[in-house]
Amino acid sequence: MLLENKTAIITGASRGIGKATALKLAGEGATALLVGRKLDTLKAVEEEIKEKGGKADCFVCDVRDYEKIQLMINEIIHKYDKIDILVNNAGISKEIPFLEMPIEIFDEVCEMNLRTVMLMMKVVLPHMAERKSGSIVNIGSGAAIRGLPKNSAYAAAKAGVVCLTQAVGDEVRPLGIRINAICPGPVDTELFQNSACKDFILSAGGDLFQPEEVANGVLFLASDLSGCTNSQTLVMRGFNRW
Ligand SMILES: NC(=O)c1ccc[n+]([C@@H]2O[C@H](COP(=O)([O-])OP(=O)(O)OC[C@H]3O[C@@H](n4cnc5c(N)ncnc54)[C@H](O)[C@@H]3O)[C@@H](O)[C@H]2O)c1
C-alpha cells in the first residue's frame, strides 16, 4: 500500500481518467475525495471504491468557481484535517478550426483547462505548505508538447498547465511540496470517443491507451515512488505525435 493514511483530491472523478485514478489511488490505501459537478455519478464511483474495500467521499463542485472551491476545501480540511495529494484532472476539449473559433469558446476552453488548475492550486497549496508536505499532479496532454490542429485553445491551455506546473513547482519545492504534470496521448474515454479528430490522431499508427495506464502514472507521481521528481512532465503517449 503506497498511500496508506493519505487523502487524495481528484477533480473530474466521475468517469474516464479521473475515475480510473480515483480507483487506483484508493486501491493503494488513500481516501479518494471525488470532485465533480453531479452527485449521482460521483456516488457511483464512491460505491465502486467501497465495494473493493477502499475509502472515498464525494464533493460536488464546479472547479471554475473560486468561491465554491474555497468552501469545498474548507469542508475537506474540517472533515479530514489534511490534503496530501491533489490531482487536477477535470478538462474539456472543443475542436474548431482557429479561423472559425469564437473568442468566447477559446476563453471557455482556456478557463476550464488552465484557470481551474490555477484556482485549485491557489486554494490547496496553503494547506500543504502549512504541513510542509504534498504532491500535486496536473493532467496536461500530448497536445501541450505539440499543438494539435483544430485544438488551438486546448493545446495552448494544456501547454500552460505544463509551464504552470514547472513555475509553481520550483516555487514550492522548499516547502516540501512536489508538483508534476502528465501529458497523455489518446486515451479511450468519452472525451476522446467524442472527438472529431480521433481518426486523424490515430492515423499515424500510434496507440490508444486505457485510463488505467494514465492512472499508473498518476500513482507514481502522487506517491513517494517519485520522491526525486518535481516540476517535471511525464509524457505517456507511446510514439504518438499527440
Ligand atoms: N482522453 C484523452 O485522449 C486525453 C488525452 C490527453 C489528456 N486528457 C486530459 O485528461 C483529463 C481527463 O479527460 P478524460 O478523457 O477522462 O475526459 P472525460 O470527458 O471522460 O472526463 C472529464 C471529467 O471532468 C469533469 N468536468 C468537466 N468540467 C468540469 C467542471 N467544470 N467541474 C468539475 N468537473 C468537470 C467531467 O464531468 C468528467 O468527469 C482532461 O484534463 C483531458 O484534457 C485526455
PDB file of N, CA, C and O in Angstrom, residues 14 22 27 31 35 39 45 50 59 69 87 94 101 108-109 119 150 156 169 187 202 215 240:
ATOM      1  N   SER A  14     -15.740  11.468 -11.971  1.00  0.00           N
ATOM      2  CA  SER A  14     -16.921  10.631 -12.249  1.00  0.00           C
ATOM      3  C   SER A  14     -16.705   9.642 -13.386  1.00  0.00           C
ATOM      4  O   SER A  14     -17.418   8.653 -13.492  1.00  0.00           O
ATOM      5  N   ALA A  22      -9.026   7.659  -9.340  1.00  0.00           N
ATOM      6  CA  ALA A  22      -9.634   7.524  -8.007  1.00  0.00           C
ATOM      7  C   ALA A  22      -9.576   6.067  -7.549  1.00  0.00           C
ATOM      8  O   ALA A  22      -9.204   5.772  -6.405  1.00  0.00           O
ATOM      9  N   GLY A  27      -7.147   2.137  -4.174  1.00  0.00           N
ATOM     10  CA  GLY A  27      -6.623   0.763  -4.112  1.00  0.00           C
ATOM     11  C   GLY A  27      -5.288   0.692  -3.398  1.00  0.00           C
ATOM     12  O   GLY A  27      -4.872  -0.366  -2.931  1.00  0.00           O
ATOM     13  N   THR A  31      -7.670   7.820   0.885  1.00  0.00           N
ATOM     14  CA  THR A  31      -9.084   8.196   0.878  1.00  0.00           C
ATOM     15  C   THR A  31      -9.276   9.076  -0.349  1.00  0.00           C
ATOM     16  O   THR A  31      -8.680  10.154  -0.439  1.00  0.00           O
ATOM     17  N   VAL A  35     -14.250  14.808  -6.767  1.00  0.00           N
ATOM     18  CA  VAL A  35     -14.817  16.122  -7.073  1.00  0.00           C
ATOM     19  C   VAL A  35     -15.410  16.120  -8.476  1.00  0.00           C
ATOM     20  O   VAL A  35     -14.776  15.653  -9.430  1.00  0.00           O
ATOM     21  N   LEU A  39     -23.676  14.770  -8.246  1.00  0.00           N
ATOM     22  CA  LEU A  39     -23.536  13.867  -7.106  1.00  0.00           C
ATOM     23  C   LEU A  39     -23.796  12.411  -7.496  1.00  0.00           C
ATOM     24  O   LEU A  39     -23.067  11.517  -7.051  1.00  0.00           O
ATOM     25  N   VAL A  45     -19.076   6.112  -8.310  1.00  0.00           N
ATOM     26  CA  VAL A  45     -17.635   5.811  -8.173  1.00  0.00           C
ATOM     27  C   VAL A  45     -17.306   5.512  -6.709  1.00  0.00           C
ATOM     28  O   VAL A  45     -16.560   4.573  -6.406  1.00  0.00           O
ATOM     29  N   LYS A  50     -15.797   1.593  -2.509  1.00  0.00           N
ATOM     30  CA  LYS A  50     -16.105   0.968  -1.215  1.00  0.00           C
ATOM     31  C   LYS A  50     -16.343  -0.527  -1.357  1.00  0.00           C
ATOM     32  O   LYS A  50     -15.954  -1.310  -0.491  1.00  0.00           O
ATOM     33  N   PHE A  59     -17.623  15.272  -3.290  1.00  0.00           N
ATOM     34  CA  PHE A  59     -17.758  16.718  -3.114  1.00  0.00           C
ATOM     35  C   PHE A  59     -18.212  17.329  -4.429  1.00  0.00           C
ATOM     36  O   PHE A  59     -17.478  17.275  -5.430  1.00  0.00           O
ATOM     37  N   ILE A  69     -14.841  26.409  -4.635  1.00  0.00           N
ATOM     38  CA  ILE A  69     -13.614  25.649  -4.337  1.00  0.00           C
ATOM     39  C   ILE A  69     -13.172  25.944  -2.896  1.00  0.00           C
ATOM     40  O   ILE A  69     -12.841  25.038  -2.129  1.00  0.00           O
ATOM     41  N   VAL A  87      -5.038  15.879  -7.567  1.00  0.00           N
ATOM     42  CA  VAL A  87      -4.923  15.542  -8.992  1.00  0.00           C
ATOM     43  C   VAL A  87      -5.881  16.449  -9.762  1.00  0.00           C
ATOM     44  O   VAL A  87      -7.102  16.323  -9.656  1.00  0.00           O
ATOM     45  N   LYS A  94     -12.812  21.318 -27.131  1.00  0.00           N
ATOM     46  CA  LYS A  94     -13.755  21.787 -28.163  1.00  0.00           C
ATOM     47  C   LYS A  94     -12.945  21.972 -29.429  1.00  0.00           C
ATOM     48  O   LYS A  94     -12.007  22.771 -29.451  1.00  0.00           O
ATOM     49  N   MET A 101     -13.149  29.813 -34.832  1.00  0.00           N
ATOM     50  CA  MET A 101     -13.408  29.723 -33.389  1.00  0.00           C
ATOM     51  C   MET A 101     -13.823  31.063 -32.781  1.00  0.00           C
ATOM     52  O   MET A 101     -13.066  32.029 -32.802  1.00  0.00           O
ATOM     53  N   GLU A 108     -13.416  29.903 -23.001  1.00  0.00           N
ATOM     54  CA  GLU A 108     -14.051  28.832 -22.195  1.00  0.00           C
ATOM     55  C   GLU A 108     -13.098  27.630 -22.046  1.00  0.00           C
ATOM     56  O   GLU A 108     -12.934  27.075 -20.951  1.00  0.00           O
ATOM     57  N   VAL A 109     -12.454  27.265 -23.164  1.00  0.00           N
ATOM     58  CA  VAL A 109     -11.546  26.109 -23.136  1.00  0.00           C
ATOM     59  C   VAL A 109     -10.314  26.421 -22.275  1.00  0.00           C
ATOM     60  O   VAL A 109      -9.863  25.573 -21.493  1.00  0.00           O
ATOM     61  N   LEU A 119      -6.731  27.806  -9.952  1.00  0.00           N
ATOM     62  CA  LEU A 119      -7.619  28.047  -8.806  1.00  0.00           C
ATOM     63  C   LEU A 119      -7.469  26.947  -7.749  1.00  0.00           C
ATOM     64  O   LEU A 119      -7.346  27.235  -6.553  1.00  0.00           O
ATOM     65  N   LYS A 150      -6.968  22.214 -35.038  1.00  0.00           N
ATOM     66  CA  LYS A 150      -8.390  22.322 -34.643  1.00  0.00           C
ATOM     67  C   LYS A 150      -8.569  22.294 -33.130  1.00  0.00           C
ATOM     68  O   LYS A 150      -9.669  22.180 -32.627  1.00  0.00           O
ATOM     69  N   ALA A 156      -3.012  25.199 -26.334  1.00  0.00           N
ATOM     70  CA  ALA A 156      -2.381  26.341 -25.651  1.00  0.00           C
ATOM     71  C   ALA A 156      -2.634  26.263 -24.144  1.00  0.00           C
ATOM     72  O   ALA A 156      -1.724  26.509 -23.343  1.00  0.00           O
ATOM     73  N   GLY A 169       5.929  24.618  -9.251  1.00  0.00           N
ATOM     74  CA  GLY A 169       6.685  23.506  -8.656  1.00  0.00           C
ATOM     75  C   GLY A 169       8.024  23.982  -8.113  1.00  0.00           C
ATOM     76  O   GLY A 169       8.425  23.622  -7.001  1.00  0.00           O
ATOM     77  N   VAL A 187      -6.477   8.634 -25.086  1.00  0.00           N
ATOM     78  CA  VAL A 187      -6.938   7.697 -24.058  1.00  0.00           C
ATOM     79  C   VAL A 187      -8.407   7.395 -24.317  1.00  0.00           C
ATOM     80  O   VAL A 187      -9.194   8.301 -24.638  1.00  0.00           O
ATOM     81  N   LEU A 202      -5.073   9.085 -34.659  1.00  0.00           N
ATOM     82  CA  LEU A 202      -4.585   7.696 -34.719  1.00  0.00           C
ATOM     83  C   LEU A 202      -4.066   7.314 -36.108  1.00  0.00           C
ATOM     84  O   LEU A 202      -3.524   6.228 -36.280  1.00  0.00           O
ATOM     85  N   ALA A 215      -3.585   6.364 -15.006  1.00  0.00           N
ATOM     86  CA  ALA A 215      -3.705   6.313 -13.534  1.00  0.00           C
ATOM     87  C   ALA A 215      -2.428   5.747 -12.904  1.00  0.00           C
ATOM     88  O   ALA A 215      -2.032   6.178 -11.813  1.00  0.00           O
ATOM     89  N   ASN A 240       2.994   8.228 -30.347  1.00  0.00           N
ATOM     90  CA  ASN A 240       2.031   9.126 -30.983  1.00  0.00           C
ATOM     91  C   ASN A 240       2.600  10.533 -31.108  1.00  0.00           C
ATOM     92  O   ASN A 240       3.413  10.966 -30.288  1.00  0.00           O
TER      93      ASN A 240
END
